[in-house]
Amino acid sequence: MLKADQLQQDPRVLAAKETLLEAVREHSASITGPKAPDPNLAHKFEAQAEESTAVRGRGLALPYLASGLGNGAWVELTDGSVKLDFISGIGVHILGHSHPLIVESGIDAALTDTVMQGNLQMGYDSIELGRLLLDLANQEGADLGHCFLSTSGAMANENALKVAFQAKAPATRVLAFEGAFAGRSMATAQITARAAYRKGLPSTLSVDRVPYFDHRDPEASTRAALQAIDGHLSKFPGEHALMVVEPILGEGGFYPGNSAYF
């Protein structure tokens, strides 16, 4: 056996994991509903908010600093309040706050020395995760052959753009939806529809907009999208390398398309 396998199966490790998970479940279970801020913690919270501004160089977007514990959609803040997380931490808490599976995976990651999975130094965990993601995706009829792990959505999109541009060179234009969100990096900020994210940045991509699906008028919105695409392709023949497609448009709300539209 590898030394790493021996560590994973060490009775002390298994017992410690169960003790930690039991403690998290016990304390998390007491968070069951909304709670007003604790006046005794107000000064501490204000100091933390000021420290955040000093460290980050800008203030908090919302008066929100999580304590490190929650229960499902409920999350405890450092002012002692408990609030509902309506956006799942922008997607990263989709299983819920302090979920035992997430806690356990964090423990396992620490035990397996998983600090980073990169192109130069990889652990076997990344192969297992990649295979799992491919198997899950292909269960529903996809035909994905490869999985490349990235550190963020913007970085994943940046790499996807590079692949598409290299495959379709010399084409350089991009089709994207009105109201699109692809990230805030130099390239993805051009695709993201909100102009404020591009303020002060040089233009790095030429992006042509396509109207998104409107559930109030499916047929008309679909026709409008097709007409826009035809217009862009006619105006710039052979110049489009890719189209960025969002099954659910997320900038400024959550707007789903449907199969017929796509």
PDB file of N, CA, C and O in Angstrom, residues 120-157:
ATOM      1  N   LEU A 120       1.157  21.396 -14.197  1.00  0.00           N
ATOM      2  CA  LEU A 120       2.517  20.920 -13.958  1.00  0.00           C
ATOM      3  C   LEU A 120       2.600  19.976 -12.766  1.00  0.00           C
ATOM      4  O   LEU A 120       3.464  19.105 -12.727  1.00  0.00           O
ATOM      5  N   GLN A 121       1.738  20.171 -11.782  1.00  0.00           N
ATOM      6  CA  GLN A 121       1.750  19.296 -10.612  1.00  0.00           C
ATOM      7  C   GLN A 121       0.330  18.834 -10.337  1.00  0.00           C
ATOM      8  O   GLN A 121      -0.520  19.616  -9.929  1.00  0.00           O
ATOM      9  N   MET A 122       0.084  17.558 -10.591  1.00  0.00           N
ATOM     10  CA  MET A 122      -1.260  17.014 -10.439  1.00  0.00           C
ATOM     11  C   MET A 122      -1.273  15.873  -9.446  1.00  0.00           C
ATOM     12  O   MET A 122      -0.286  15.157  -9.286  1.00  0.00           O
ATOM     13  N   GLY A 123      -2.397  15.723  -8.780  1.00  0.00           N
ATOM     14  CA  GLY A 123      -2.626  14.567  -7.932  1.00  0.00           C
ATOM     15  C   GLY A 123      -3.657  13.674  -8.580  1.00  0.00           C
ATOM     16  O   GLY A 123      -4.396  14.107  -9.480  1.00  0.00           O
ATOM     17  N   TYR A 124      -3.747  12.452  -8.115  1.00  0.00           N
ATOM     18  CA  TYR A 124      -4.689  11.518  -8.724  1.00  0.00           C
ATOM     19  C   TYR A 124      -6.135  11.961  -8.515  1.00  0.00           C
ATOM     20  O   TYR A 124      -7.013  11.622  -9.314  1.00  0.00           O
ATOM     21  N   ASP A 125      -6.379  12.753  -7.468  1.00  0.00           N
ATOM     22  CA  ASP A 125      -7.735  13.250  -7.216  1.00  0.00           C
ATOM     23  C   ASP A 125      -8.316  13.954  -8.433  1.00  0.00           C
ATOM     24  O   ASP A 125      -9.513  13.860  -8.715  1.00  0.00           O
ATOM     25  N   SER A 126      -7.475  14.706  -9.151  1.00  0.00           N
ATOM     26  CA  SER A 126      -7.971  15.462 -10.301  1.00  0.00           C
ATOM     27  C   SER A 126      -8.433  14.532 -11.417  1.00  0.00           C
ATOM     28  O   SER A 126      -9.377  14.842 -12.142  1.00  0.00           O
ATOM     29  N   ILE A 127      -7.777  13.392 -11.549  1.00  0.00           N
ATOM     30  CA  ILE A 127      -8.188  12.418 -12.568  1.00  0.00           C
ATOM     31  C   ILE A 127      -9.529  11.811 -12.190  1.00  0.00           C
ATOM     32  O   ILE A 127     -10.431  11.669 -13.026  1.00  0.00           O
ATOM     33  N   GLU A 128      -9.674  11.461 -10.916  1.00  0.00           N
ATOM     34  CA  GLU A 128     -10.949  10.893 -10.453  1.00  0.00           C
ATOM     35  C   GLU A 128     -12.094  11.881 -10.640  1.00  0.00           C
ATOM     36  O   GLU A 128     -13.192  11.519 -11.089  1.00  0.00           O
ATOM     37  N   LEU A 129     -11.846  13.155 -10.304  1.00  0.00           N
ATOM     38  CA  LEU A 129     -12.885  14.168 -10.450  1.00  0.00           C
ATOM     39  C   LEU A 129     -13.242  14.373 -11.915  1.00  0.00           C
ATOM     40  O   LEU A 129     -14.424  14.465 -12.273  1.00  0.00           O
ATOM     41  N   GLY A 130     -12.236  14.439 -12.770  1.00  0.00           N
ATOM     42  CA  GLY A 130     -12.488  14.612 -14.195  1.00  0.00           C
ATOM     43  C   GLY A 130     -13.314  13.477 -14.771  1.00  0.00           C
ATOM     44  O   GLY A 130     -14.259  13.694 -15.539  1.00  0.00           O
ATOM     45  N   ARG A 131     -12.982  12.248 -14.386  1.00  0.00           N
ATOM     46  CA  ARG A 131     -13.732  11.094 -14.879  1.00  0.00           C
ATOM     47  C   ARG A 131     -15.175  11.126 -14.360  1.00  0.00           C
ATOM     48  O   ARG A 131     -16.116  10.827 -15.114  1.00  0.00           O
ATOM     49  N   LEU A 132     -15.359  11.497 -13.103  1.00  0.00           N
ATOM     50  CA  LEU A 132     -16.703  11.587 -12.539  1.00  0.00           C
ATOM     51  C   LEU A 132     -17.545  12.612 -13.295  1.00  0.00           C
ATOM     52  O   LEU A 132     -18.697  12.347 -13.652  1.00  0.00           O
ATOM     53  N   LEU A 133     -16.969  13.792 -13.566  1.00  0.00           N
ATOM     54  CA  LEU A 133     -17.704  14.837 -14.276  1.00  0.00           C
ATOM     55  C   LEU A 133     -18.070  14.400 -15.689  1.00  0.00           C
ATOM     56  O   LEU A 133     -19.177  14.662 -16.179  1.00  0.00           O
ATOM     57  N   LEU A 134     -17.151  13.731 -16.365  1.00  0.00           N
ATOM     58  CA  LEU A 134     -17.437  13.246 -17.719  1.00  0.00           C
ATOM     59  C   LEU A 134     -18.549  12.206 -17.705  1.00  0.00           C
ATOM     60  O   LEU A 134     -19.464  12.244 -18.535  1.00  0.00           O
ATOM     61  N   ASP A 135     -18.473  11.287 -16.754  1.00  0.00           N
ATOM     62  CA  ASP A 135     -19.498  10.233 -16.674  1.00  0.00           C
ATOM     63  C   ASP A 135     -20.871  10.835 -16.412  1.00  0.00           C
ATOM     64  O   ASP A 135     -21.875  10.438 -17.022  1.00  0.00           O
ATOM     65  N   LEU A 136     -20.938  11.804 -15.509  1.00  0.00           N
ATOM     66  CA  LEU A 136     -22.219  12.434 -15.186  1.00  0.00           C
ATOM     67  C   LEU A 136     -22.777  13.198 -16.383  1.00  0.00           C
ATOM     68  O   LEU A 136     -23.972  13.125 -16.683  1.00  0.00           O
ATOM     69  N   ALA A 137     -21.922  13.934 -17.072  1.00  0.00           N
ATOM     70  CA  ALA A 137     -22.374  14.713 -18.225  1.00  0.00           C
ATOM     71  C   ALA A 137     -22.862  13.799 -19.345  1.00  0.00           C
ATOM     72  O   ALA A 137     -23.899  14.043 -19.968  1.00  0.00           O
ATOM     73  N   ASN A 138     -22.138  12.729 -19.586  1.00  0.00           N
ATOM     74  CA  ASN A 138     -22.469  11.858 -20.715  1.00  0.00           C
ATOM     75  C   ASN A 138     -23.660  10.945 -20.437  1.00  0.00           C
ATOM     76  O   ASN A 138     -24.201  10.340 -21.360  1.00  0.00           O
ATOM     77  N   GLN A 139     -24.069  10.849 -19.169  1.00  0.00           N
ATOM     78  CA  GLN A 139     -25.275  10.075 -18.849  1.00  0.00           C
ATOM     79  C   GLN A 139     -26.504  10.641 -19.547  1.00  0.00           C
ATOM     80  O   GLN A 139     -27.451   9.913 -19.864  1.00  0.00           O
ATOM     81  N   GLU A 140     -26.499  11.952 -19.764  1.00  0.00           N
ATOM     82  CA  GLU A 140     -27.656  12.621 -20.349  1.00  0.00           C
ATOM     83  C   GLU A 140     -27.510  12.827 -21.850  1.00  0.00           C
ATOM     84  O   GLU A 140     -28.224  13.633 -22.445  1.00  0.00           O
ATOM     85  N   GLY A 141     -26.583  12.105 -22.469  1.00  0.00           N
ATOM     86  CA  GLY A 141     -26.484  12.152 -23.919  1.00  0.00           C
ATOM     87  C   GLY A 141     -25.398  13.050 -24.480  1.00  0.00           C
ATOM     88  O   GLY A 141     -25.273  13.172 -25.706  1.00  0.00           O
ATOM     89  N   ALA A 142     -24.635  13.711 -23.616  1.00  0.00           N
ATOM     90  CA  ALA A 142     -23.525  14.512 -24.126  1.00  0.00           C
ATOM     91  C   ALA A 142     -22.443  13.580 -24.673  1.00  0.00           C
ATOM     92  O   ALA A 142     -22.439  12.377 -24.397  1.00  0.00           O
ATOM     93  N   ASP A 143     -21.550  14.132 -25.451  1.00  0.00           N
ATOM     94  CA  ASP A 143     -20.464  13.332 -26.013  1.00  0.00           C
ATOM     95  C   ASP A 143     -19.140  14.021 -25.707  1.00  0.00           C
ATOM     96  O   ASP A 143     -18.365  14.342 -26.596  1.00  0.00           O
ATOM     97  N   LEU A 144     -18.920  14.266 -24.408  1.00  0.00           N
ATOM     98  CA  LEU A 144     -17.702  14.950 -23.988  1.00  0.00           C
ATOM     99  C   LEU A 144     -16.591  13.934 -23.764  1.00  0.00           C
ATOM    100  O   LEU A 144     -16.769  12.954 -23.046  1.00  0.00           O
ATOM    101  N   GLY A 145     -15.448  14.188 -24.362  1.00  0.00           N
ATOM    102  CA  GLY A 145     -14.339  13.253 -24.245  1.00  0.00           C
ATOM    103  C   GLY A 145     -13.287  13.660 -23.243  1.00  0.00           C
ATOM    104  O   GLY A 145     -12.499  12.826 -22.796  1.00  0.00           O
ATOM    105  N   HIS A 146     -13.258  14.938 -22.886  1.00  0.00           N
ATOM    106  CA  HIS A 146     -12.194  15.442 -22.023  1.00  0.00           C
ATOM    107  C   HIS A 146     -12.743  16.402 -20.978  1.00  0.00           C
ATOM    108  O   HIS A 146     -13.777  17.033 -21.178  1.00  0.00           O
ATOM    109  N   CYS A 147     -12.021  16.513 -19.874  1.00  0.00           N
ATOM    110  CA  CYS A 147     -12.381  17.443 -18.802  1.00  0.00           C
ATOM    111  C   CYS A 147     -11.119  18.180 -18.368  1.00  0.00           C
ATOM    112  O   CYS A 147     -10.144  17.561 -17.951  1.00  0.00           O
ATOM    113  N   PHE A 148     -11.149  19.508 -18.490  1.00  0.00           N
ATOM    114  CA  PHE A 148     -10.015  20.336 -18.082  1.00  0.00           C
ATOM    115  C   PHE A 148     -10.452  21.157 -16.876  1.00  0.00           C
ATOM    116  O   PHE A 148     -11.367  21.973 -16.970  1.00  0.00           O
ATOM    117  N   LEU A 149      -9.845  20.919 -15.723  1.00  0.00           N
ATOM    118  CA  LEU A 149     -10.221  21.624 -14.495  1.00  0.00           C
ATOM    119  C   LEU A 149      -9.608  23.019 -14.489  1.00  0.00           C
ATOM    120  O   LEU A 149      -8.443  23.203 -14.827  1.00  0.00           O
ATOM    121  N   SER A 150     -10.425  24.005 -14.091  1.00  0.00           N
ATOM    122  CA  SER A 150      -9.969  25.380 -14.054  1.00  0.00           C
ATOM    123  C   SER A 150     -10.282  25.987 -12.698  1.00  0.00           C
ATOM    124  O   SER A 150     -11.074  25.457 -11.926  1.00  0.00           O
ATOM    125  N   THR A 151      -9.666  27.130 -12.411  1.00  0.00           N
ATOM    126  CA  THR A 151      -9.789  27.726 -11.086  1.00  0.00           C
ATOM    127  C   THR A 151     -11.029  28.595 -10.933  1.00  0.00           C
ATOM    128  O   THR A 151     -11.410  28.928  -9.820  1.00  0.00           O
ATOM    129  N   SER A 152     -11.649  29.000 -12.054  1.00  0.00           N
ATOM    130  CA  SER A 152     -12.835  29.853 -11.972  1.00  0.00           C
ATOM    131  C   SER A 152     -13.584  29.799 -13.292  1.00  0.00           C
ATOM    132  O   SER A 152     -13.059  29.344 -14.315  1.00  0.00           O
ATOM    133  N   GLY A 153     -14.807  30.321 -13.281  1.00  0.00           N
ATOM    134  CA  GLY A 153     -15.585  30.372 -14.509  1.00  0.00           C
ATOM    135  C   GLY A 153     -14.947  31.265 -15.548  1.00  0.00           C
ATOM    136  O   GLY A 153     -14.911  30.935 -16.742  1.00  0.00           O
ATOM    137  N   ALA A 154     -14.417  32.418 -15.111  1.00  0.00           N
ATOM    138  CA  ALA A 154     -13.778  33.325 -16.057  1.00  0.00           C
ATOM    139  C   ALA A 154     -12.562  32.667 -16.700  1.00  0.00           C
ATOM    140  O   ALA A 154     -12.337  32.785 -17.912  1.00  0.00           O
ATOM    141  N   MET A 155     -11.765  31.940 -15.900  1.00  0.00           N
ATOM    142  CA  MET A 155     -10.587  31.284 -16.448  1.00  0.00           C
ATOM    143  C   MET A 155     -10.981  30.145 -17.387  1.00  0.00           C
ATOM    144  O   MET A 155     -10.331  29.917 -18.419  1.00  0.00           O
ATOM    145  N   ALA A 156     -12.060  29.431 -17.051  1.00  0.00           N
ATOM    146  CA  ALA A 156     -12.553  28.387 -17.952  1.00  0.00           C
ATOM    147  C   ALA A 156     -12.977  28.998 -19.282  1.00  0.00           C
ATOM    148  O   ALA A 156     -12.667  28.460 -20.361  1.00  0.00           O
ATOM    149  N   ASN A 157     -13.677  30.134 -19.220  1.00  0.00           N
ATOM    150  CA  ASN A 157     -14.098  30.802 -20.451  1.00  0.00           C
ATOM    151  C   ASN A 157     -12.912  31.322 -21.249  1.00  0.00           C
ATOM    152  O   ASN A 157     -12.907  31.266 -22.483  1.00  0.00           O
TER     153      ASN A 157
END
